[in-house]
C-alpha cells in the first residue's frame, strides 16, 4: 500500500487503494459481496489462466475465452491478427467497448433447502474500451507478460518472439479503471426452521490441481524440470 | 446416438448428432479445433459449475458468471428477479440476445519459443435469445436441474423450494441451436529449428481438485456424508 504524503519532495504521488465505483460496477443485488480494493481485484485477476472477453458484434454479444496478463493498472489480451475482436480494434478506430470477466470456483455450497444452494466464487468484472497495441516496445513487454502469466519466470527461460512472430500476434490493451470484484465465501445460509431437516449440509472446497509436468517427446533426456514449475 | 429409421412406425424421429454451423460459430482461425458434435458440446457444458453470460446493455457488453444447467437441448440460467439480465427479459419482451460461454483449462503448454506458449482448454459458445421461464412446472424442473448441476442427485436430497422461494427466483431459458465447441489438446508445437534450444518444454496438466467436504456447524453429528459427494 502506498502511503506517500502529498507534497513531500521525492515521494511518488499516492495511488488510491481502490477503484472508484460506477453505475456499472455497483451490483443490483448482494452488494455486500462487492469489493473495489485493488489488492483483491489484482489477486483474482492474476490467479486466472483465462479471462472471458465480451464485445458486441452486429448488435449481439460475443463472449470468448482469451489469454491475458495484468501489468500494473493495464490488462493485455492476446489474439492473432485475424481474430474477430482484434480486427474490430485498430489504430484508426475509436476502440472496442469490452467487458472482461474472470471467475474462480472455490466451493460447492450444499444447503438443506434447494433455494440456498450456491457456489463459493471470486470474480472480477472490467468494463472499458480496448485498443490495439501498436508500439513495438509495449507489444514486446505485453507478450513477455502473457508468457509470465502462464508461469511466472518463464519469459526469461524461452526464446523471445522474432519479428515475424511479433507481427503475427496482436495484443489489445484495456486500462483498469471501471472494475469490481465480487466474492462469495463461507458456509450455508439455511433458514432457521430448516436446521433440523435430515439432509447433509456444508461446503465442498474446490481448488486447482496440478499433475506432474509431461516433458515434450523431443526434449533431451537430461533437461531438468525448471524450478518455477516445481512451485506450482 | 439415436438411429431410428425415418418412417418406421413407433420410432422416434432421428435427432442430428451435431449442431449446424453458422456464420457466428465457424471460427476465423484454428478451425480444426472447432466441433459441433452434441456429445462433445454437452459434456463440456455439464462439467462446468458456472457459465459466463454475455448480454448488451446501453450498447455495451456485460459478462457475468452465472449458475446454469442443461436439460436436453435447453440451458437454464439462474438469477434473482432483481438481477439485470433478468429484468431485461420477461413475458412481454421479445427476449434478450445472449452469448453463453463455458471454458475448462486443462493444461499449461510451455513451448521452447515464447510465441508457441498456449493453454489446453475446452470451451463451448452458445448464441441465442434468452426468455424468462414463466410456466411454474418448467420453472420447478429447471430449479431441480440447477441443484443437480451443482451435485448430481442432490435435488432429491434437499428441501424443495416453496412458493415464496419460487417467486423470488427467476430462470431464463436458452435453446441450444447455434452452438460450437473449441478445444486445444496435446503437446507443444515448436518450430523444427527450435527443438535443440536448451529450454524445458512440455505440458503441465490441470484438473479440478476437491477437498474433503466441510460439514455445517449446525449439522447433527451423526449425519453421514451422502454417497453422491464421495464420488466427486
GROMACS .gro file of C-alpha atoms in nm, chain B residues 32-33 106-107 109 118-122 182-189 203:
model
   19
  264UNK     CA    1  -0.963  -2.753  -3.693
  265UNK     CA    2  -1.021  -2.702  -3.320
  338UNK     CA    3  -0.681  -2.846  -1.896
  339UNK     CA    4  -0.312  -2.767  -1.916
  341UNK     CA    5   0.162  -2.558  -2.274
  350UNK     CA    6  -0.052  -2.184  -2.505
  351UNK     CA    7  -0.324  -2.331  -2.285
  352UNK     CA    8  -0.501  -2.661  -2.337
  353UNK     CA    9  -0.869  -2.592  -2.298
  354UNK     CA   10  -1.221  -2.698  -2.386
  414UNK     CA   11  -1.348  -2.542  -2.939
  415UNK     CA   12  -1.065  -2.741  -2.785
  416UNK     CA   13  -0.688  -2.744  -2.775
  417UNK     CA   14  -0.526  -3.069  -2.665
  418UNK     CA   15  -0.185  -3.230  -2.691
  419UNK     CA   16   0.169  -3.106  -2.661
  420UNK     CA   17   0.390  -2.821  -2.776
  421UNK     CA   18   0.407  -2.711  -3.139
  435UNK     CA   19   0.267  -2.961  -2.069
   0.00000   0.00000   0.00000
